[in-house]
XYZ file of C-alpha atoms in Angstrom:
241
model
C 104.048 113.332 108.106
C 104.678 115.739 110.880
C 107.273 115.099 113.801
C 105.905 116.933 117.185
C 108.245 115.909 119.701
C 111.481 114.080 119.995
C 113.178 112.457 122.971
C 116.502 110.500 123.504
C 115.713 107.517 126.110
C 118.095 106.041 128.640
C 118.231 102.748 126.397
C 119.760 104.668 123.539
C 116.399 104.768 121.619
C 114.965 108.043 119.850
C 111.263 108.283 120.358
C 109.417 110.347 118.017
C 105.710 111.424 118.201
C 104.053 112.394 114.789
C 100.880 113.283 112.976
C 99.980 112.336 109.809
C 96.757 114.059 108.904
C 94.442 113.013 111.742
C 96.454 109.909 112.549
C 98.646 110.280 115.962
C 101.318 107.995 116.298
C 104.927 107.196 117.588
C 108.133 106.203 115.984
C 110.844 104.501 117.969
C 114.444 104.368 116.612
C 117.685 103.319 117.539
C 120.305 106.059 117.505
C 122.123 103.974 114.626
C 122.264 105.449 111.370
C 122.102 102.422 109.240
C 119.088 101.484 106.810
C 116.526 99.955 109.406
C 113.908 97.242 108.832
C 110.407 98.587 110.027
C 108.093 96.975 112.528
C 104.337 98.099 112.856
C 103.101 97.456 116.132
C 99.442 97.452 116.891
C 97.745 97.446 120.407
C 94.583 95.735 121.076
C 91.850 97.254 119.515
C 90.655 100.343 121.479
C 93.730 100.609 123.344
C 95.949 103.708 123.174
C 99.458 103.826 121.446
C 100.871 104.715 124.867
C 99.600 101.462 126.675
C 102.661 100.536 128.880
C 103.104 97.220 127.657
C 103.217 98.217 123.786
C 106.012 101.102 124.544
C 107.853 98.468 126.672
C 107.764 96.147 123.530
C 108.431 98.969 120.887
C 111.619 100.165 122.846
C 112.866 96.672 123.367
C 112.476 96.015 119.591
C 113.915 99.198 118.795
C 117.106 98.751 120.764
C 117.453 95.800 118.647
C 117.851 97.584 115.580
C 114.316 97.966 114.045
C 112.189 101.029 113.499
C 109.154 100.568 115.536
C 106.036 102.475 114.898
C 102.478 102.428 116.278
C 99.212 104.697 115.772
C 95.928 105.350 116.877
C 93.763 104.178 113.984
C 90.357 105.294 113.562
C 88.124 104.434 116.711
C 91.318 103.697 118.680
C 93.048 105.294 121.803
C 92.394 109.023 121.695
C 90.641 109.122 118.187
C 86.986 110.093 118.134
C 84.533 107.320 118.814
C 80.563 107.398 117.743
C 78.020 106.741 120.370
C 77.239 103.590 118.431
C 80.858 102.329 119.145
C 80.928 103.271 122.887
C 77.567 101.312 123.388
C 79.066 98.372 121.552
C 81.979 98.336 123.593
C 79.733 98.470 126.555
C 77.620 95.722 125.616
C 80.446 93.215 124.564
C 81.864 93.975 128.441
C 78.925 93.377 129.720
C 78.101 89.986 127.609
C 81.720 88.672 128.398
C 81.384 89.426 132.071
C 78.034 87.745 132.312
C 79.363 84.365 130.349
C 76.808 85.482 127.474
C 77.190 84.821 123.847
C 78.972 87.502 122.320
C 79.705 86.843 118.547
C 77.075 88.987 117.271
C 77.845 91.945 119.177
C 81.610 91.342 118.414
C 81.069 91.009 114.741
C 79.178 94.215 114.508
C 81.605 96.236 116.377
C 85.129 95.134 115.562
C 84.670 93.927 111.936
C 83.787 97.536 110.905
C 86.731 98.848 113.117
C 89.299 96.841 111.335
C 87.920 97.956 107.820
C 88.399 101.669 108.884
C 92.153 100.878 110.371
C 93.633 99.301 107.640
C 93.870 102.489 105.461
C 95.259 104.411 108.293
C 98.021 101.840 109.008
C 98.666 101.580 104.887
C 98.947 105.577 104.688
C 101.538 105.530 107.650
C 103.316 102.610 106.205
C 103.785 104.781 102.935
C 104.999 107.762 104.989
C 107.287 105.765 107.346
C 109.175 104.479 104.274
C 109.723 107.515 102.807
C 111.750 108.519 105.526
C 115.671 108.310 105.313
C 117.050 105.610 107.309
C 113.938 103.292 106.966
C 114.114 101.003 104.175
C 112.333 97.765 105.007
C 111.779 95.031 104.938
C 108.303 95.265 107.397
C 107.204 93.235 109.959
C 103.662 93.286 111.850
C 103.588 92.565 115.536
C 100.766 93.049 117.805
C 97.643 91.763 119.881
C 95.355 92.864 117.508
C 95.290 89.751 115.325
C 92.144 90.708 113.155
C 93.830 93.758 112.166
C 97.244 91.924 111.235
C 95.530 89.259 109.496
C 93.596 91.916 107.337
C 96.968 93.986 106.546
C 99.201 90.705 105.930
C 96.549 89.794 102.984
C 96.381 93.228 101.588
C 100.052 94.574 101.970
C 102.728 92.892 100.005
C 105.146 94.865 101.717
C 104.824 92.748 105.196
C 107.361 90.301 105.056
C 106.628 88.681 108.346
C 104.281 88.615 111.125
C 103.568 88.115 115.067
C 100.263 87.544 116.396
C 99.176 87.349 120.087
C 96.164 85.577 121.125
C 93.409 85.446 118.422
C 90.539 83.725 119.753
C 88.119 86.676 119.205
C 88.350 87.429 115.228
C 85.920 88.519 113.132
C 84.601 85.519 110.546
C 85.848 87.601 107.509
C 89.711 87.642 108.860
C 89.367 83.972 110.201
C 88.444 83.065 106.289
C 91.235 85.108 105.191
C 93.632 83.884 107.345
C 93.837 80.850 104.754
C 95.425 83.766 102.601
C 98.236 84.708 105.144
C 101.318 83.190 103.488
C 104.138 85.003 105.090
C 106.247 83.651 108.073
C 104.199 83.758 111.566
C 104.698 83.433 114.967
C 101.562 83.240 117.074
C 101.466 83.384 120.803
C 98.870 82.095 122.894
C 98.125 82.435 126.824
C 96.728 78.856 127.638
C 94.346 80.322 130.112
C 93.682 83.634 128.487
C 90.048 84.618 130.106
C 89.406 86.910 127.096
C 90.530 84.695 124.087
C 88.930 81.084 123.858
C 91.730 78.573 123.378
C 89.814 76.505 120.942
C 89.295 79.236 118.464
C 92.855 80.527 118.829
C 94.225 76.922 118.070
C 92.018 76.703 115.064
C 92.971 80.067 113.852
C 96.600 79.004 113.913
C 95.644 75.750 112.022
C 93.807 77.853 109.300
C 96.637 80.215 108.273
C 98.043 79.144 105.210
C 101.810 80.001 105.960
C 104.376 77.452 105.167
C 106.212 78.571 108.194
C 104.285 78.895 111.332
C 105.057 78.493 114.660
C 103.004 78.409 118.036
C 103.967 79.384 121.318
C 101.995 78.728 124.287
C 102.622 79.510 127.777
C 100.639 79.043 131.088
C 98.842 82.035 132.568
C 96.128 85.018 131.641
C 95.948 87.485 129.002
C 98.462 89.660 130.515
C 100.815 86.812 131.719
C 102.967 86.393 128.709
C 106.630 85.840 129.664
C 109.234 88.458 129.123
C 111.392 85.770 127.158
C 108.737 85.826 124.197
C 109.617 89.309 123.481
C 113.347 88.054 122.958
C 112.244 85.152 120.979
C 109.883 87.444 118.946
C 112.853 89.746 118.000
C 115.020 86.536 117.075
C 111.866 85.682 114.789
C 112.116 88.985 113.301
C 115.745 88.875 112.868
C 115.579 85.558 110.575
C 113.038 87.465 108.507
C 113.890 91.317 108.134
C 117.540 91.150 108.289
């Protein structure tokens, strides 16, 4: 892991950009030198790690005493995308805007993206836990529910997870949800235009966790109330500190 920049922000958080081979990432930490639990914070598949909503969540969480990291995994953010990937994205957007069935397009596009992203996230986790001052436990928090489900199943170091939305998740991860047993916080926007409510509720029901909590709020996809960030940190505090 090679750090390429460092800046101290006005909220007492240190932001460092890094590269791990071809993987670009960002690490936020509080200025405190105490050993820190780690939160892997993903964005919606395809969005860059510099997405303003993700950065705001990461800084808030780091200020609460966590090391928070995100990456641009394969096919995401500024990472190279194939012509086939770009065509699939365009087909998916067109079908959703037209109200046409999207399941098969979604499966052929998002399923392989999850499989390619997981090794990058696990390699990043290895490198982060080798840094001084970061010793776990590890939590996952993000809007890419399919990735979080897969990581929670294959990565025993993840001790708790927070998922957003979850209406559109590939069939493989919907089946794997039954194998997720870590404490879970699931956020749902009741009027999310991009995530069917019934599918999200069915996914929540499928999780195998004995401790799982559903928070539902009125509003569209980007209308999650700010207080959910506070509740999310309290959830992490219970399970990672």
